[in-house]
Short mmCIF file of C-alpha atoms in Angstrom, two decimals:
data_model
loop_
_atom_site.label_atom_id
_atom_site.label_comp_id
_atom_site.label_asym_id
_atom_site.label_seq_id
_atom_site.Cartn_x
_atom_site.Cartn_y
_atom_site.Cartn_z
CA UNK A 28 21.97 21.12 -26.13
CA UNK A 29 22.04 17.26 -26.81
CA UNK A 30 19.31 15.30 -28.02
CA UNK A 31 18.78 11.94 -29.77
CA UNK A 32 17.42 13.27 -33.06
CA UNK A 33 15.77 16.18 -34.84
CA UNK A 34 12.45 14.27 -34.25
CA UNK A 35 12.72 14.97 -30.62
CA UNK A 36 12.19 18.63 -31.49
CA UNK A 37 8.65 17.89 -32.47
CA UNK A 38 7.58 17.80 -28.91
CA UNK A 39 9.02 19.89 -26.14
CA UNK A 40 8.24 19.19 -22.55
CA UNK A 41 8.90 22.10 -20.08
CA UNK A 42 9.39 20.80 -16.67
CA UNK A 43 11.06 17.50 -15.46
CA UNK A 44 9.04 16.85 -12.41
CA UNK A 45 6.66 13.81 -12.04
CA UNK A 46 4.16 15.15 -14.61
CA UNK A 47 6.47 16.22 -17.35
CA UNK A 48 8.55 12.89 -16.72
CA UNK A 49 5.60 10.66 -17.04
CA UNK A 50 4.38 12.36 -20.28
CA UNK A 51 7.85 11.86 -21.73
CA UNK A 52 7.94 8.17 -20.61
CA UNK A 53 4.42 7.63 -22.46
CA UNK A 54 5.57 9.31 -25.66
CA UNK A 55 8.86 7.33 -25.80
CA UNK A 56 7.00 3.93 -24.99
CA UNK A 57 4.83 4.84 -28.08
CA UNK A 58 7.89 5.48 -30.08
CA UNK A 59 7.71 9.36 -30.05
CA UNK A 60 10.72 11.12 -29.21
CA UNK A 61 10.55 14.36 -27.27
CA UNK A 62 12.92 16.90 -25.41
CA UNK A 63 12.56 17.57 -21.77
CA UNK A 64 13.92 20.80 -20.34
CA UNK A 65 14.10 22.03 -16.86
CA UNK A 66 15.37 25.17 -15.25
CA UNK A 67 16.62 23.45 -12.17
CA UNK A 68 20.05 22.18 -11.74
CA UNK A 69 18.66 18.57 -11.03
CA UNK A 70 15.73 16.66 -9.67
CA UNK A 71 14.17 17.38 -6.36
CA UNK A 72 16.01 16.33 -3.13
CA UNK A 73 12.82 16.91 -0.80
CA UNK A 74 9.76 14.98 -0.52
CA UNK A 75 7.14 17.76 -1.32
CA UNK A 76 4.14 15.64 -2.80
CA UNK A 77 4.47 12.31 -0.72
CA UNK A 78 1.04 10.45 -1.59
CA UNK A 79 0.22 8.34 -4.63
CA UNK A 80 -3.20 7.26 -5.13
CA UNK A 81 -4.84 4.15 -6.52
CA UNK A 82 -5.80 5.59 -9.95
CA UNK A 83 -2.48 6.99 -10.42
CA UNK A 84 -0.89 3.68 -9.66
CA UNK A 85 -3.33 1.94 -12.09
CA UNK A 86 -2.03 4.08 -14.81
CA UNK A 87 1.63 3.69 -13.90
CA UNK A 88 1.07 0.04 -13.88
CA UNK A 89 0.16 -0.01 -17.60
CA UNK A 90 3.96 0.99 -18.12
CA UNK A 91 5.50 -1.27 -15.50
CA UNK A 92 6.25 1.67 -13.23
CA UNK A 93 3.90 1.12 -10.21
CA UNK A 94 5.78 -1.88 -8.82
CA UNK A 95 9.12 0.00 -8.30
CA UNK A 96 7.12 2.68 -6.55
CA UNK A 97 5.36 0.41 -4.43
CA UNK A 98 8.49 -1.43 -3.51
CA UNK A 99 9.98 1.71 -2.31
CA UNK A 100 7.04 3.22 -0.55
CA UNK A 101 4.82 2.69 2.43
CA UNK A 102 1.15 1.56 2.18
CA UNK A 103 -1.60 3.44 4.18
CA UNK A 104 -4.93 1.80 4.12
CA UNK A 105 -6.86 4.35 6.07
CA UNK A 106 -7.39 7.96 6.43
CA UNK A 107 -8.54 8.94 9.91
CA UNK A 108 -10.10 12.20 10.97
CA UNK A 109 -9.54 12.67 14.78
CA UNK A 110 -11.57 15.55 16.19
CA UNK A 111 -9.67 16.44 19.38
CA UNK A 112 -11.79 17.07 22.51
CA UNK A 113 -14.42 14.78 21.14
CA UNK A 114 -14.75 11.06 20.94
CA UNK A 115 -15.25 11.35 17.08
CA UNK A 116 -12.98 9.60 14.74
CA UNK A 117 -13.97 9.40 10.92
CA UNK A 118 -12.20 6.57 9.29
CA UNK A 119 -11.98 6.46 5.41
CA UNK A 120 -11.17 3.00 4.46
CA UNK A 121 -9.43 2.54 1.07
CA UNK A 122 -9.01 -1.50 1.13
CA UNK A 123 -12.54 -2.04 -0.45
CA UNK A 124 -11.40 -0.19 -3.63
CA UNK A 125 -11.87 -2.18 -6.73
CA UNK A 126 -8.35 -1.83 -7.70
CA UNK A 127 -4.97 -3.61 -7.37
CA UNK A 128 -3.82 -0.77 -5.14
CA UNK A 129 -6.56 -0.57 -2.44
CA UNK A 130 -4.34 1.81 -0.36
CA UNK A 131 -2.51 5.03 -0.60
CA UNK A 132 1.17 4.83 -1.22
CA UNK A 133 3.39 7.28 0.83
CA UNK A 134 6.66 7.97 -0.97
CA UNK A 135 8.84 10.86 -1.16
CA UNK A 136 8.41 12.89 -4.31
CA UNK A 137 12.29 12.81 -4.79
CA UNK A 138 12.09 9.04 -4.97
CA UNK A 139 9.13 9.02 -7.35
CA UNK A 140 11.03 11.57 -9.50
CA UNK A 141 14.14 9.17 -9.35
CA UNK A 142 12.16 6.12 -10.51
CA UNK A 143 10.52 8.10 -13.27
CA UNK A 144 13.80 9.64 -14.43
CA UNK A 145 15.59 6.16 -14.52
CA UNK A 146 12.64 4.83 -16.61
CA UNK A 147 12.92 7.81 -18.96
CA UNK A 148 16.69 7.24 -19.34
CA UNK A 149 16.21 3.71 -20.12
CA UNK A 150 14.06 4.54 -23.06
CA UNK A 151 16.89 6.77 -24.36
CA UNK A 152 15.75 10.08 -22.97
CA UNK A 153 17.66 12.59 -21.27
CA UNK A 154 16.70 15.63 -19.15
CA UNK A 155 18.33 19.09 -20.10
CA UNK A 156 18.77 20.55 -16.73
CA UNK A 157 19.87 24.29 -16.32
CA UNK A 158 17.75 24.87 -19.39
CA UNK A 159 15.23 27.67 -19.09
CA UNK A 160 12.15 28.72 -21.39
CA UNK A 161 12.78 32.35 -21.89
CA UNK A 162 10.04 33.21 -24.29
CA UNK A 163 7.32 31.31 -26.00
CA UNK A 164 4.77 32.55 -28.65
CA UNK A 165 2.61 31.13 -31.56
CA UNK A 166 1.74 32.81 -34.97
CA UNK A 167 -1.71 32.81 -36.63
CA UNK A 168 -1.28 29.32 -38.00
CA UNK A 169 -0.58 27.95 -34.37
CA UNK A 170 3.31 27.47 -35.23
CA UNK A 171 5.49 27.63 -32.01
CA UNK A 172 8.47 29.56 -31.27
CA UNK A 173 10.39 28.94 -28.16
CA UNK A 174 13.50 30.61 -26.88
CA UNK A 175 15.45 28.42 -24.40
CA UNK A 176 18.63 29.36 -22.65
CA UNK A 177 21.31 26.95 -21.06
CA UNK A 178 21.86 28.88 -17.58
CA UNK A 179 25.27 26.95 -17.19
CA UNK A 180 26.96 28.19 -20.30
CA UNK A 181 24.62 30.83 -21.69
CA UNK A 182 23.98 29.07 -24.93
CA UNK A 183 20.63 30.10 -26.53
CA UNK A 184 18.39 28.27 -28.97
CA UNK A 185 15.41 28.93 -30.90
CA UNK A 186 12.97 25.92 -31.26
CA UNK A 187 9.98 25.28 -33.29
CA UNK A 188 8.24 22.30 -31.76
CA UNK A 189 5.20 21.14 -33.44
CA UNK A 190 3.54 20.94 -29.92
CA UNK A 191 4.72 21.88 -26.43
CA UNK A 192 3.52 20.74 -22.99
CA UNK A 193 3.89 23.07 -20.10
CA UNK A 194 4.48 20.98 -16.89
CA UNK A 195 6.38 23.84 -15.22
CA UNK A 196 4.30 24.33 -12.16
CA UNK A 197 2.28 26.91 -10.35
CA UNK A 198 4.34 29.71 -11.54
CA UNK A 199 4.39 28.32 -15.18
CA UNK A 200 6.31 30.37 -17.68
CA UNK A 201 4.38 28.57 -20.32
CA UNK A 202 1.05 29.72 -18.97
CA UNK A 203 2.24 33.17 -18.51
CA UNK A 204 3.90 33.56 -21.91
CA UNK A 205 0.70 32.16 -23.64
CA UNK A 206 -1.54 34.52 -21.76
CA UNK A 207 -3.58 31.64 -20.41
CA UNK A 208 -5.45 33.29 -17.43
CA UNK A 209 -5.96 31.50 -14.05
CA UNK A 210 -9.47 31.67 -12.85
CA UNK A 211 -9.20 31.97 -9.16
CA UNK A 212 -11.63 30.60 -6.66
CA UNK A 213 -11.60 30.76 -2.87
CA UNK A 214 -8.79 32.12 -0.95
CA UNK A 215 -7.50 30.53 2.09
CA UNK A 216 -5.59 32.63 4.60
CA UNK A 217 -4.27 29.93 6.84
CA UNK A 218 -0.57 29.30 6.78
CA UNK A 219 0.68 25.76 5.92
CA UNK A 220 3.88 24.44 7.52
CA UNK A 221 5.42 20.98 6.92
CA UNK A 222 8.53 19.20 7.84
CA UNK A 223 9.78 15.70 7.58
CA UNK A 224 11.31 14.24 10.72
CA UNK A 225 11.52 11.07 12.79
CA UNK A 226 8.72 11.03 15.54
CA UNK A 227 8.84 8.78 18.65
CA UNK A 228 5.98 8.07 20.91
CA UNK A 229 3.20 8.32 18.69
CA UNK A 230 0.02 6.66 20.26
CA UNK A 231 -1.19 5.85 16.71
CA UNK A 232 -1.04 3.20 14.43
CA UNK A 233 1.59 4.54 12.41
CA UNK A 234 0.24 3.04 9.30
CA UNK A 235 -2.47 5.46 8.38
CA UNK A 236 -2.71 9.07 7.56
CA UNK A 237 -3.98 10.81 10.64
CA UNK A 238 -5.49 14.25 10.68
CA UNK A 239 -5.84 15.78 14.05
CA UNK A 240 -8.46 18.46 14.04
CA UNK A 241 -9.02 21.18 16.41
CA UNK A 242 -11.17 24.30 16.42
CA UNK A 243 -8.27 26.64 15.30
CA UNK A 244 -5.63 24.18 13.86
CA UNK A 245 -5.10 20.96 11.80
CA UNK A 246 -2.16 18.69 12.19
CA UNK A 247 -1.47 16.01 9.60
CA UNK A 248 0.81 12.92 10.24
CA UNK A 249 1.95 10.88 7.24
CA UNK A 250 4.17 7.89 7.80
CA UNK A 251 6.93 7.68 5.18
CA UNK A 252 9.64 4.93 4.52
CA UNK A 253 12.64 4.97 6.68
CA UNK A 254 10.75 5.69 9.98
CA UNK A 255 10.04 9.41 8.92
CA UNK A 256 6.83 11.19 9.26
CA UNK A 257 5.49 14.12 7.15
CA UNK A 258 4.16 16.68 9.67
CA UNK A 259 1.90 19.44 8.22
CA UNK A 260 0.39 22.16 10.27
CA UNK A 261 -2.37 24.50 9.16
CA UNK A 262 -3.54 27.38 11.42
CA UNK A 263 -4.43 30.98 11.35
CA UNK A 264 -1.79 32.47 13.87
CA UNK A 265 1.47 31.03 12.48
CA UNK A 266 4.19 33.35 11.42
CA UNK A 267 5.55 32.11 8.17
CA UNK A 268 9.05 33.42 8.92
CA UNK A 269 9.54 31.96 12.51
CA UNK A 270 7.18 28.93 12.72
CA UNK A 271 9.15 26.14 10.85
CA UNK A 272 11.64 25.53 13.39
CA UNK A 273 12.09 22.22 15.21
CA UNK A 274 10.76 23.77 18.52
CA UNK A 275 7.78 25.28 16.80
CA UNK A 276 6.76 21.79 15.48
CA UNK A 277 7.37 20.17 18.87
CA UNK A 278 5.04 22.53 20.46
CA UNK A 279 2.36 21.47 17.96
CA UNK A 280 2.80 17.93 19.02
CA UNK A 281 2.94 18.75 22.75
CA UNK A 282 -0.55 20.37 22.34
CA UNK A 283 -1.87 17.47 20.59
CA UNK A 284 -0.17 14.61 22.58
CA UNK A 285 0.39 16.49 25.95
CA UNK A 286 4.26 16.13 25.79
CA UNK A 287 4.29 12.25 25.16
CA UNK A 288 5.53 12.73 21.59
CA UNK A 289 9.15 13.65 20.51
CA UNK A 290 9.99 15.21 17.30
CA UNK A 291 13.59 14.27 16.03
CA UNK A 292 15.96 16.28 13.92
CA UNK A 293 13.81 17.60 10.54
CA UNK A 294 15.18 16.59 7.36
CA UNK A 295 13.87 20.01 5.87
CA UNK A 296 11.00 22.25 6.56
CA UNK A 297 8.95 24.71 4.33
CA UNK A 298 5.90 26.86 4.63
CA UNK A 299 3.37 27.82 2.01
CA UNK A 300 0.05 29.46 1.40
CA UNK A 301 -2.77 28.05 -0.57
CA UNK A 302 -3.57 28.99 -4.05
CA UNK A 303 -6.97 28.08 -5.70
CA UNK A 304 -7.24 28.42 -9.52
CA UNK A 305 -7.75 26.89 -12.69
CA UNK A 306 -6.44 27.76 -16.24
CA UNK A 307 -7.42 26.74 -19.78
CA UNK A 308 -5.55 23.41 -20.69
CA UNK A 309 -4.75 24.29 -24.25
CA UNK A 310 -4.15 27.11 -26.52
CA UNK A 311 -3.55 26.11 -30.12
CA UNK A 312 -0.55 23.70 -30.12
CA UNK A 313 0.46 24.44 -26.51
CA UNK A 314 -0.81 22.41 -23.63
CA UNK A 315 -0.84 22.56 -19.76
CA UNK A 316 -0.62 19.67 -17.42
CA UNK A 317 -0.35 19.50 -13.51
CA UNK A 318 0.04 22.43 -11.31
CA UNK A 319 0.70 24.76 -14.30
CA UNK A 320 -3.11 24.41 -15.12
CA UNK A 321 -4.79 23.97 -11.48
CA UNK A 322 -3.91 24.50 -7.83
CA UNK A 323 -5.99 23.97 -4.87
CA UNK A 324 -5.95 22.94 -1.19
CA UNK A 325 -3.71 20.07 -0.22
CA UNK A 326 -6.46 18.27 1.65
CA UNK A 327 -6.54 14.84 0.28
CA UNK A 328 -3.27 14.80 -1.28
CA UNK A 329 -4.44 15.34 -4.91
CA UNK A 330 -2.00 17.68 -6.61
CA UNK A 331 0.52 15.57 -8.10
CA UNK A 332 -2.09 12.83 -8.68
CA UNK A 333 -4.09 15.00 -10.70
CA UNK A 334 -1.06 16.21 -12.65
CA UNK A 335 -0.03 12.49 -13.36
CA UNK A 336 -3.46 11.77 -14.80
CA UNK A 337 -3.43 14.90 -16.89
CA UNK A 338 0.04 13.61 -18.34
CA UNK A 339 -1.50 10.28 -18.97
CA UNK A 340 -4.43 11.54 -20.70
CA UNK A 341 -2.57 14.06 -22.94
CA UNK A 342 0.47 11.82 -23.82
CA UNK A 343 -1.39 8.81 -25.43
CA UNK A 344 -3.45 11.05 -27.51
CA UNK A 345 -0.31 13.21 -28.47
CA UNK A 346 1.50 10.06 -29.42
CA UNK A 347 -1.02 8.55 -31.62
CA UNK A 348 -1.65 11.92 -33.31
CA UNK A 349 2.06 12.45 -33.89
CA UNK A 350 2.43 8.94 -35.39
CA UNK A 351 -0.45 9.51 -37.85
CA UNK A 352 -2.47 6.63 -36.15
CA UNK A 353 -5.18 8.91 -34.92
CA UNK A 354 -6.87 12.20 -36.13
CA UNK A 355 -6.05 15.62 -35.01
CA UNK A 356 -9.41 15.82 -33.47
CA UNK A 357 -8.43 13.49 -30.71
CA UNK A 358 -6.45 16.17 -29.13
CA UNK A 359 -9.59 18.25 -28.84
CA UNK A 360 -10.85 15.96 -26.21
CA UNK A 361 -7.81 16.78 -23.72
CA UNK A 362 -9.33 20.05 -22.26
CA UNK A 363 -12.84 18.83 -22.14
CA UNK A 364 -12.04 15.73 -20.18
CA UNK A 365 -9.22 17.12 -17.77
CA UNK A 366 -10.46 20.41 -16.99
CA UNK A 367 -13.76 19.17 -15.55
CA UNK A 368 -11.75 16.52 -13.59
CA UNK A 369 -9.70 19.26 -12.23
CA UNK A 370 -12.85 21.30 -11.31
CA UNK A 371 -14.23 18.09 -9.60
CA UNK A 372 -10.90 17.72 -7.65
CA UNK A 373 -10.99 21.55 -6.54
CA UNK A 374 -14.74 21.13 -5.29
CA UNK A 375 -13.54 17.93 -3.46
CA UNK A 376 -10.60 19.44 -1.75
CA UNK A 377 -12.69 22.54 -0.79
CA UNK A 378 -15.01 20.34 0.86
CA UNK A 379 -12.18 18.54 2.65
CA UNK A 380 -10.60 21.65 3.73
CA UNK A 381 -13.97 23.08 5.12
CA UNK A 382 -13.99 19.81 7.05
CA UNK A 383 -10.48 19.69 8.29
CA UNK A 384 -9.22 23.35 8.23
CA UNK A 385 -12.21 25.73 8.57
CA UNK A 386 -10.47 27.32 11.68
CA UNK A 387 -12.83 29.16 13.80
CA UNK A 388 -15.77 27.07 12.65
CA UNK A 389 -17.18 24.85 15.70
CA UNK A 390 -16.37 21.27 15.40
CA UNK A 391 -19.97 20.40 15.57
CA UNK A 392 -20.89 22.10 12.17
CA UNK A 393 -17.76 20.14 10.65
CA UNK A 394 -18.75 16.74 12.06
CA UNK A 395 -22.00 17.19 10.27
CA UNK A 396 -20.28 17.17 6.89
CA UNK A 397 -19.08 13.73 7.79
CA UNK A 398 -22.49 12.42 8.84
CA UNK A 399 -24.07 13.11 5.52
CA UNK A 400 -25.10 9.87 4.00
CA UNK A 401 -22.71 8.50 1.53
CA UNK A 402 -19.81 10.89 2.60
CA UNK A 403 -17.20 8.34 3.48
CA UNK A 404 -17.77 6.37 0.31
CA UNK A 405 -17.69 9.40 -1.90
CA UNK A 406 -14.73 10.60 -0.25
CA UNK A 407 -12.66 7.46 -0.67
CA UNK A 408 -13.67 7.00 -4.33
CA UNK A 409 -12.91 10.65 -5.06
CA UNK A 410 -9.74 10.91 -3.27
CA UNK A 411 -8.29 7.63 -4.72
CA UNK A 412 -9.26 8.94 -8.02
CA UNK A 413 -11.33 5.88 -8.92
CA UNK A 414 -14.59 8.06 -9.15
CA UNK A 415 -13.02 10.18 -12.13
CA UNK A 416 -15.18 9.87 -15.17
CA UNK A 417 -15.50 11.31 -18.57
CA UNK A 418 -18.94 10.20 -19.22
CA UNK A 419 -20.18 13.78 -19.93
CA UNK A 420 -17.68 14.43 -22.66
CA UNK A 421 -17.48 11.01 -24.52
CA UNK A 422 -20.51 10.40 -26.49
CA UNK A 423 -22.11 7.17 -27.06
CA UNK A 424 -21.50 5.74 -30.49
CA UNK A 425 -24.45 5.76 -32.87
CA UNK A 426 -26.19 2.37 -33.35
CA UNK A 427 -25.26 0.97 -29.81
CA UNK A 428 -27.50 0.03 -27.03
CA UNK A 429 -26.39 0.60 -23.48
CA UNK A 430 -25.60 -2.67 -21.69
CA UNK A 431 -26.39 -1.40 -18.13
CA UNK A 432 -24.87 0.97 -15.65
CA UNK A 433 -21.44 1.74 -17.19
CA UNK A 434 -21.34 4.10 -20.06
CA UNK A 435 -18.90 5.67 -22.46
CA UNK A 436 -16.29 7.78 -20.38
CA UNK A 437 -16.48 5.78 -17.17
CA UNK A 438 -13.11 4.24 -15.81
CA UNK A 439 -13.30 0.53 -16.48
CA UNK A 440 -13.82 -1.20 -13.02
CA UNK A 441 -11.13 -3.63 -12.10
CA UNK A 442 -12.33 -7.11 -11.05
CA UNK A 443 -10.34 -10.45 -10.29
CA UNK A 444 -10.89 -12.75 -13.21
CA UNK A 445 -9.03 -15.70 -11.61
CA UNK A 446 -7.15 -16.12 -8.47
CA UNK A 447 -3.90 -14.86 -10.31
CA UNK A 448 -5.31 -12.33 -12.87
CA UNK A 449 -7.37 -9.09 -12.61
CA UNK A 450 -9.15 -7.34 -15.61
CA UNK A 451 -6.81 -4.28 -15.56
CA UNK A 452 -3.85 -6.55 -16.25
CA UNK A 453 -5.43 -6.97 -19.77
CA UNK A 454 -4.74 -3.25 -20.36
CA UNK A 455 -0.94 -3.33 -19.86
CA UNK A 456 0.23 -2.52 -23.65
CA UNK A 457 0.13 0.29 -25.80
CA UNK A 458 -3.10 0.93 -27.69
CA UNK A 459 -6.86 0.49 -27.18
CA UNK A 460 -8.39 -2.87 -25.59
CA UNK A 461 -11.48 -4.53 -26.98
CA UNK A 462 -12.80 -6.70 -24.24
CA UNK A 463 -15.15 -9.53 -25.35
CA UNK A 464 -17.22 -10.90 -22.58
CA UNK A 465 -18.48 -14.50 -23.89
CA UNK A 466 -21.62 -16.11 -22.46
CA UNK A 467 -22.60 -18.77 -24.98
CA UNK A 468 -20.27 -21.12 -26.56
CA UNK A 469 -22.13 -21.02 -29.75
CA UNK A 470 -20.60 -17.70 -30.43
CA UNK A 471 -16.91 -18.90 -30.52
CA UNK A 472 -16.56 -18.87 -34.37
CA UNK A 473 -18.06 -15.30 -34.38
CA UNK A 474 -15.62 -14.17 -31.62
CA UNK A 475 -12.83 -15.76 -33.65
CA UNK A 476 -13.79 -13.97 -36.76
CA UNK A 477 -14.13 -10.71 -34.91
CA UNK A 478 -10.75 -10.94 -33.56
CA UNK A 479 -9.39 -11.48 -37.07
CA UNK A 480 -11.31 -8.54 -38.39
CA UNK A 481 -10.10 -6.16 -35.63
CA UNK A 482 -6.34 -7.35 -36.41
CA UNK A 483 -6.85 -6.72 -40.08
CA UNK A 484 -8.54 -3.30 -39.56
CA UNK A 485 -6.50 -1.84 -36.73
CA UNK A 486 -3.28 -3.91 -36.24
CA UNK A 487 -1.57 -3.34 -33.06
CA UNK A 488 -3.71 -0.45 -32.24
CA UNK A 489 -6.56 -2.43 -30.86
CA UNK A 490 -5.77 -5.75 -28.82
CA UNK A 491 -8.65 -8.26 -28.29
CA UNK A 492 -9.16 -9.96 -25.17
CA UNK A 493 -11.80 -12.52 -24.67
CA UNK A 494 -13.19 -13.31 -21.19
CA UNK A 495 -15.31 -16.50 -20.96
CA UNK A 496 -17.60 -17.35 -18.11
CA UNK A 497 -16.64 -20.57 -16.24
CA UNK A 498 -19.45 -22.82 -17.69
CA UNK A 499 -18.22 -22.19 -21.21
CA UNK A 500 -14.58 -23.13 -20.67
CA UNK A 501 -14.63 -26.20 -23.08
CA UNK A 502 -15.89 -24.17 -26.14
CA UNK A 503 -13.69 -21.04 -25.46
CA UNK A 504 -11.77 -19.50 -28.27
CA UNK A 505 -7.93 -20.07 -28.22
CA UNK A 506 -6.08 -17.61 -25.83
CA UNK A 507 -9.41 -16.72 -23.93
CA UNK A 508 -9.24 -15.92 -20.14
CA UNK A 509 -11.44 -18.47 -18.51
CA UNK A 510 -12.89 -16.45 -15.67
CA UNK A 511 -13.40 -18.05 -12.20
CA UNK A 512 -16.83 -16.57 -12.05
CA UNK A 513 -19.28 -14.41 -14.04
CA UNK A 514 -18.52 -11.30 -11.82
CA UNK A 515 -16.82 -9.47 -14.75
CA UNK A 516 -19.63 -10.30 -17.06
CA UNK A 517 -22.35 -8.92 -14.79
CA UNK A 518 -20.39 -5.77 -13.99
CA UNK A 519 -19.99 -5.00 -17.73
CA UNK A 520 -23.51 -5.64 -18.56
CA UNK A 521 -22.82 -9.05 -20.03
CA UNK A 522 -24.74 -11.18 -17.65
CA UNK A 523 -27.08 -12.68 -20.27
CA UNK A 524 -25.65 -11.78 -23.78
CA UNK A 525 -22.21 -11.74 -25.21
CA UNK A 526 -20.90 -8.10 -24.84
CA UNK A 527 -18.06 -5.91 -26.06
CA UNK A 528 -16.19 -3.10 -24.27
CA UNK A 529 -13.79 -0.84 -26.10
CA UNK A 530 -11.29 0.77 -23.78
CA UNK A 531 -9.05 3.62 -24.39
CA UNK A 532 -5.25 3.39 -23.55
CA UNK A 533 -6.09 5.15 -20.16
CA UNK A 534 -8.64 2.51 -19.07
CA UNK A 535 -11.61 4.67 -19.80
CA UNK A 536 -14.57 3.05 -21.86
CA UNK A 537 -14.92 4.43 -25.25
CA UNK A 538 -18.16 2.21 -25.99
CA UNK A 539 -19.99 -0.82 -24.87
CA UNK A 540 -22.45 -2.89 -26.87
CA UNK A 541 -23.96 -6.38 -27.51
CA UNK A 542 -22.11 -8.53 -29.88
CA UNK A 543 -24.40 -7.98 -32.81
CA UNK A 544 -23.78 -4.32 -32.69
CA UNK A 545 -20.03 -4.91 -33.20
CA UNK A 546 -19.83 -2.96 -36.42
CA UNK A 547 -21.23 0.03 -35.01
CA UNK A 548 -18.63 -0.02 -32.35
CA UNK A 549 -15.72 -0.72 -34.76
CA UNK A 550 -17.09 2.02 -37.01
CA UNK A 551 -17.04 4.51 -34.03
CA UNK A 552 -13.25 3.83 -33.07
CA UNK A 553 -12.40 3.97 -36.71
CA UNK A 554 -13.45 7.60 -36.65
CA UNK A 555 -10.83 8.17 -34.03
CA UNK A 556 -8.00 5.90 -35.20
CA UNK A 557 -6.72 7.09 -38.64
#
């Protein structure tokens, strides 16, 4: 096997799909080498997961990866639920999200992996294809022994990484070898069939995700780049061995569109059943991320996005701890944050599944779900990932008074600061971010002193960004962002007072306070950063 140095053996990543690749990229961007192995002979050539949601794009943007994806993908701004045989169409509009990415990005997983692999390679990383994890164990002290075999030449190697991340999918070898049991939930008996093919004659916009819901079948149409559509069909009667032919998919379209739509030659076709379950995320120094830790209904296109967010949450923490810049206890926050997030997604997909794919349930009963107050807004914020919060697992630091509605653990809301800059752009760097919302010019000397104190105490691990309201532009500290309005100040509870907001590298709030409570906030972050 080839690897850049012995340091790369400290962290072993099993699985080079989007989840494992993102974890490797973040580690390397933080200056932490790692090894990535995958039993496959090369990256995926089919689309599989084909929707990237706003929250995932926000995280990828921290490292400059979102723009290449957006350039290669296709934006969908709405998710439409058509209840055939009725006049009902429920439209989920993503354009109002408080994000730089108010849309769903439709892009082949093969293309997503290509972009991630190229980024990984540009950082000096290499994927060891044809390399399979054969056995994995830990001793009483948590030391790892992993046996890997190169399937191409039969070469075997015994590795002792300090930590291992299992990103090896639903049938995870890492999870099985570590005895991490999957707790199963609801079982869905319907068969899922999907294909990617050109489709002509569609009486739809061609720009949205369209669910065609019948009493005993659901058909999903997702427009992909290059004039291709993902066609996914769910029903109870399909024979998984015979129902993935071009003729079978055409028959579904004929039923929905009365013979006016034509399916071209499929690029590929597949079928699958839905697994529902969740595992522990960690055992000693072995971690799981992505489908290795959770699986659920495909309703809402959540799977890969949930996995990418797992990878981000774990990788920045692992990088800081490995470099000795954060305490070991930081890793203890991974499972308490991500497992509840997965449980939220599983519950959300169950609701969507019952709405879209509860075959045999009268449409009137399913329409009642949509008519529940707040359903559409909650669905958009949930599906996009914007609603994900760790507020129940991130304690409020001692000595800090809440500034308003936002609390520790929430995703930092994005907002336009100027016509050219949004708040989340201030987070595009490795490390924590201390946002300072200035409301009075008299505090400029105190803010300058605060910036110096943070630099002396934490160095590059915490970056200070001062955001000054427009009426204070003349007295603003050097380098401050002069906001066009006070919208950000109001949103972050600094409408009338100077406020501080410490953000983790993943853009979730560590703590908020008024300026006089700065020492309590710095003391609290000092208990995390070594």
